[in-house]
């Protein structure tokens, strides 16, 4: 292709009015290497553009769905521990209260039983009089 | 959509996403991170993906928005230059070095362009999208695309000529 035609396309290229086909011919002209000396200065642009297209994204992207799953497991574990602590202390308090109540009930029963025992003691004392009565009765029987 | 189906859809354009990300973020590390992020976002939406008429365009727009957000947050946190890909592929031949030099100049010149011009130039001259697609991807008017493209190309030309003449004049 003649360099004057390329020059015309170049002009349009810099005004960004060239068609896509014209830009393609321009690129091909500069990449094929047979460039007119006065146009050489533009070559680095087109060389760079074609080189830049060769760059690749090489990193492996981790696309595991499991990561989300693990996240929720840890959330559940934390929630569980929090619940455990909350309800655990509540349970402990309840236990302590129960123990106190049991203690009070024990003391009360003990008191009641003590009362009963002293009353029984009084009963047996009275029974001792009866016993006296019995011995005298025996004495009387023996005399006769 | 299964994982392999997803990869089949994504494979053809994942490099384009990466190149656009790298054009905007400059650092290849960051561009890789961004691309990975975008692909994972797409994967998270894979149930809806069948309803998108053009997954590639959608992904490109996502990449664009993601990178611009990253740039914005980076600017506000004062972390501007963090790329470390100063590779040193030394070639023995002087001519090769010279040729490579002026080619890599283009890359450096492109780094200095405003974001919008970078993207337009990337999509048109490197990825060879047509004008309508670019307008759609970048959510711009077709005329605005052409204006930005013309400005970008002219800047690259001017700066390239300056570099060439440097030392001569």
mmCIF file with all atom_site columns, N, CA, C and O in Angstrom, chain A residues 108-125:
data_model
loop_
_atom_site.group_PDB
_atom_site.id
_atom_site.type_symbol
_atom_site.label_atom_id
_atom_site.label_alt_id
_atom_site.label_comp_id
_atom_site.label_asym_id
_atom_site.label_entity_id
_atom_site.label_seq_id
_atom_site.pdbx_PDB_ins_code
_atom_site.Cartn_x
_atom_site.Cartn_y
_atom_site.Cartn_z
_atom_site.occupancy
_atom_site.B_iso_or_equiv
_atom_site.pdbx_formal_charge
_atom_site.auth_seq_id
_atom_site.auth_comp_id
_atom_site.auth_asym_id
_atom_site.auth_atom_id
_atom_site.pdbx_PDB_model_num
ATOM 1  N N  . UNK A 1 108 ? -36.335 -26.747 107.729 1.00 0.00 ? 108 UNK A N  1
ATOM 2  C CA . UNK A 1 108 ? -37.720 -26.728 108.204 1.00 0.00 ? 108 UNK A CA 1
ATOM 3  C C  . UNK A 1 108 ? -38.149 -28.117 108.658 1.00 0.00 ? 108 UNK A C  1
ATOM 4  O O  . UNK A 1 108 ? -38.755 -28.287 109.724 1.00 0.00 ? 108 UNK A O  1
ATOM 5  N N  . UNK A 1 109 ? -37.822 -29.114 107.847 1.00 0.00 ? 109 UNK A N  1
ATOM 6  C CA . UNK A 1 109 ? -38.202 -30.497 108.185 1.00 0.00 ? 109 UNK A CA 1
ATOM 7  C C  . UNK A 1 109 ? -37.523 -30.914 109.478 1.00 0.00 ? 109 UNK A C  1
ATOM 8  O O  . UNK A 1 109 ? -38.131 -31.576 110.326 1.00 0.00 ? 109 UNK A O  1
ATOM 9  N N  . UNK A 1 110 ? -36.247 -30.507 109.567 1.00 0.00 ? 110 UNK A N  1
ATOM 10 C CA . UNK A 1 110 ? -35.503 -30.886 110.763 1.00 0.00 ? 110 UNK A CA 1
ATOM 11 C C  . UNK A 1 110 ? -36.168 -30.307 112.011 1.00 0.00 ? 110 UNK A C  1
ATOM 12 O O  . UNK A 1 110 ? -36.345 -30.993 113.024 1.00 0.00 ? 110 UNK A O  1
ATOM 13 N N  . UNK A 1 111 ? -36.564 -29.043 111.869 1.00 0.00 ? 111 UNK A N  1
ATOM 14 C CA . UNK A 1 111 ? -37.232 -28.376 112.991 1.00 0.00 ? 111 UNK A CA 1
ATOM 15 C C  . UNK A 1 111 ? -38.514 -29.129 113.373 1.00 0.00 ? 111 UNK A C  1
ATOM 16 O O  . UNK A 1 111 ? -38.770 -29.415 114.552 1.00 0.00 ? 111 UNK A O  1
ATOM 17 N N  . UNK A 1 112 ? -39.285 -29.457 112.347 1.00 0.00 ? 112 UNK A N  1
ATOM 18 C CA . UNK A 1 112 ? -40.555 -30.153 112.597 1.00 0.00 ? 112 UNK A CA 1
ATOM 19 C C  . UNK A 1 112 ? -40.298 -31.493 113.279 1.00 0.00 ? 112 UNK A C  1
ATOM 20 O O  . UNK A 1 112 ? -40.993 -31.856 114.244 1.00 0.00 ? 112 UNK A O  1
ATOM 21 N N  . UNK A 1 113 ? -39.287 -32.204 112.788 1.00 0.00 ? 113 UNK A N  1
ATOM 22 C CA . UNK A 1 113 ? -38.990 -33.525 113.344 1.00 0.00 ? 113 UNK A CA 1
ATOM 23 C C  . UNK A 1 113 ? -38.504 -33.392 114.802 1.00 0.00 ? 113 UNK A C  1
ATOM 24 O O  . UNK A 1 113 ? -38.878 -34.219 115.651 1.00 0.00 ? 113 UNK A O  1
ATOM 25 N N  . UNK A 1 114 ? -37.714 -32.313 115.038 1.00 0.00 ? 114 UNK A N  1
ATOM 26 C CA . UNK A 1 114 ? -37.238 -32.066 116.404 1.00 0.00 ? 114 UNK A CA 1
ATOM 27 C C  . UNK A 1 114 ? -38.417 -31.878 117.350 1.00 0.00 ? 114 UNK A C  1
ATOM 28 O O  . UNK A 1 114 ? -38.466 -32.437 118.452 1.00 0.00 ? 114 UNK A O  1
ATOM 29 N N  . UNK A 1 115 ? -39.359 -31.063 116.893 1.00 0.00 ? 115 UNK A N  1
ATOM 30 C CA . UNK A 1 115 ? -40.575 -30.786 117.676 1.00 0.00 ? 115 UNK A CA 1
ATOM 31 C C  . UNK A 1 115 ? -41.291 -32.086 118.003 1.00 0.00 ? 115 UNK A C  1
ATOM 32 O O  . UNK A 1 115 ? -41.662 -32.369 119.164 1.00 0.00 ? 115 UNK A O  1
ATOM 33 N N  . UNK A 1 116 ? -41.409 -32.909 116.970 1.00 0.00 ? 116 UNK A N  1
ATOM 34 C CA . UNK A 1 116 ? -42.091 -34.200 117.118 1.00 0.00 ? 116 UNK A CA 1
ATOM 35 C C  . UNK A 1 116 ? -41.350 -35.049 118.156 1.00 0.00 ? 116 UNK A C  1
ATOM 36 O O  . UNK A 1 116 ? -41.973 -35.660 119.051 1.00 0.00 ? 116 UNK A O  1
ATOM 37 N N  . UNK A 1 117 ? -40.004 -35.028 118.031 1.00 0.00 ? 117 UNK A N  1
ATOM 38 C CA . UNK A 1 117 ? -39.181 -35.871 118.904 1.00 0.00 ? 117 UNK A CA 1
ATOM 39 C C  . UNK A 1 117 ? -39.335 -35.434 120.366 1.00 0.00 ? 117 UNK A C  1
ATOM 40 O O  . UNK A 1 117 ? -39.531 -36.287 121.256 1.00 0.00 ? 117 UNK A O  1
ATOM 41 N N  . UNK A 1 118 ? -39.304 -34.108 120.609 1.00 0.00 ? 118 UNK A N  1
ATOM 42 C CA . UNK A 1 118 ? -39.443 -33.645 122.004 1.00 0.00 ? 118 UNK A CA 1
ATOM 43 C C  . UNK A 1 118 ? -40.820 -34.018 122.545 1.00 0.00 ? 118 UNK A C  1
ATOM 44 O O  . UNK A 1 118 ? -40.946 -34.421 123.701 1.00 0.00 ? 118 UNK A O  1
ATOM 45 N N  . UNK A 1 119 ? -41.826 -33.909 121.700 1.00 0.00 ? 119 UNK A N  1
ATOM 46 C CA . UNK A 1 119 ? -43.181 -34.271 122.129 1.00 0.00 ? 119 UNK A CA 1
ATOM 47 C C  . UNK A 1 119 ? -43.265 -35.752 122.459 1.00 0.00 ? 119 UNK A C  1
ATOM 48 O O  . UNK A 1 119 ? -43.911 -36.153 123.424 1.00 0.00 ? 119 UNK A O  1
ATOM 49 N N  . UNK A 1 120 ? -42.578 -36.555 121.638 1.00 0.00 ? 120 UNK A N  1
ATOM 50 C CA . UNK A 1 120 ? -42.533 -38.001 121.936 1.00 0.00 ? 120 UNK A CA 1
ATOM 51 C C  . UNK A 1 120 ? -41.859 -38.228 123.274 1.00 0.00 ? 120 UNK A C  1
ATOM 52 O O  . UNK A 1 120 ? -42.314 -39.030 124.097 1.00 0.00 ? 120 UNK A O  1
ATOM 53 N N  . UNK A 1 121 ? -40.789 -37.461 123.500 1.00 0.00 ? 121 UNK A N  1
ATOM 54 C CA . UNK A 1 121 ? -40.047 -37.594 124.768 1.00 0.00 ? 121 UNK A CA 1
ATOM 55 C C  . UNK A 1 121 ? -40.969 -37.328 125.960 1.00 0.00 ? 121 UNK A C  1
ATOM 56 O O  . UNK A 1 121 ? -41.009 -38.092 126.929 1.00 0.00 ? 121 UNK A O  1
ATOM 57 N N  . UNK A 1 122 ? -41.764 -36.256 125.832 1.00 0.00 ? 122 UNK A N  1
ATOM 58 C CA . UNK A 1 122 ? -42.742 -35.927 126.885 1.00 0.00 ? 122 UNK A CA 1
ATOM 59 C C  . UNK A 1 122 ? -43.683 -37.099 127.102 1.00 0.00 ? 122 UNK A C  1
ATOM 60 O O  . UNK A 1 122 ? -43.987 -37.509 128.231 1.00 0.00 ? 122 UNK A O  1
ATOM 61 N N  . UNK A 1 123 ? -44.123 -37.712 125.987 1.00 0.00 ? 123 UNK A N  1
ATOM 62 C CA . UNK A 1 123 ? -45.044 -38.865 126.021 1.00 0.00 ? 123 UNK A CA 1
ATOM 63 C C  . UNK A 1 123 ? -44.441 -40.006 126.827 1.00 0.00 ? 123 UNK A C  1
ATOM 64 O O  . UNK A 1 123 ? -45.103 -40.575 127.713 1.00 0.00 ? 123 UNK A O  1
ATOM 65 N N  . UNK A 1 124 ? -43.170 -40.328 126.555 1.00 0.00 ? 124 UNK A N  1
ATOM 66 C CA . UNK A 1 124 ? -42.551 -41.464 127.257 1.00 0.00 ? 124 UNK A CA 1
ATOM 67 C C  . UNK A 1 124 ? -42.370 -41.175 128.732 1.00 0.00 ? 124 UNK A C  1
ATOM 68 O O  . UNK A 1 124 ? -42.492 -42.068 129.573 1.00 0.00 ? 124 UNK A O  1
ATOM 69 N N  . UNK A 1 125 ? -42.118 -39.895 129.084 1.00 0.00 ? 125 UNK A N  1
ATOM 70 C CA . UNK A 1 125 ? -42.019 -39.528 130.504 1.00 0.00 ? 125 UNK A CA 1
ATOM 71 C C  . UNK A 1 125 ? -43.328 -39.855 131.229 1.00 0.00 ? 125 UNK A C  1
ATOM 72 O O  . UNK A 1 125 ? -43.337 -40.431 132.328 1.00 0.00 ? 125 UNK A O  1
#
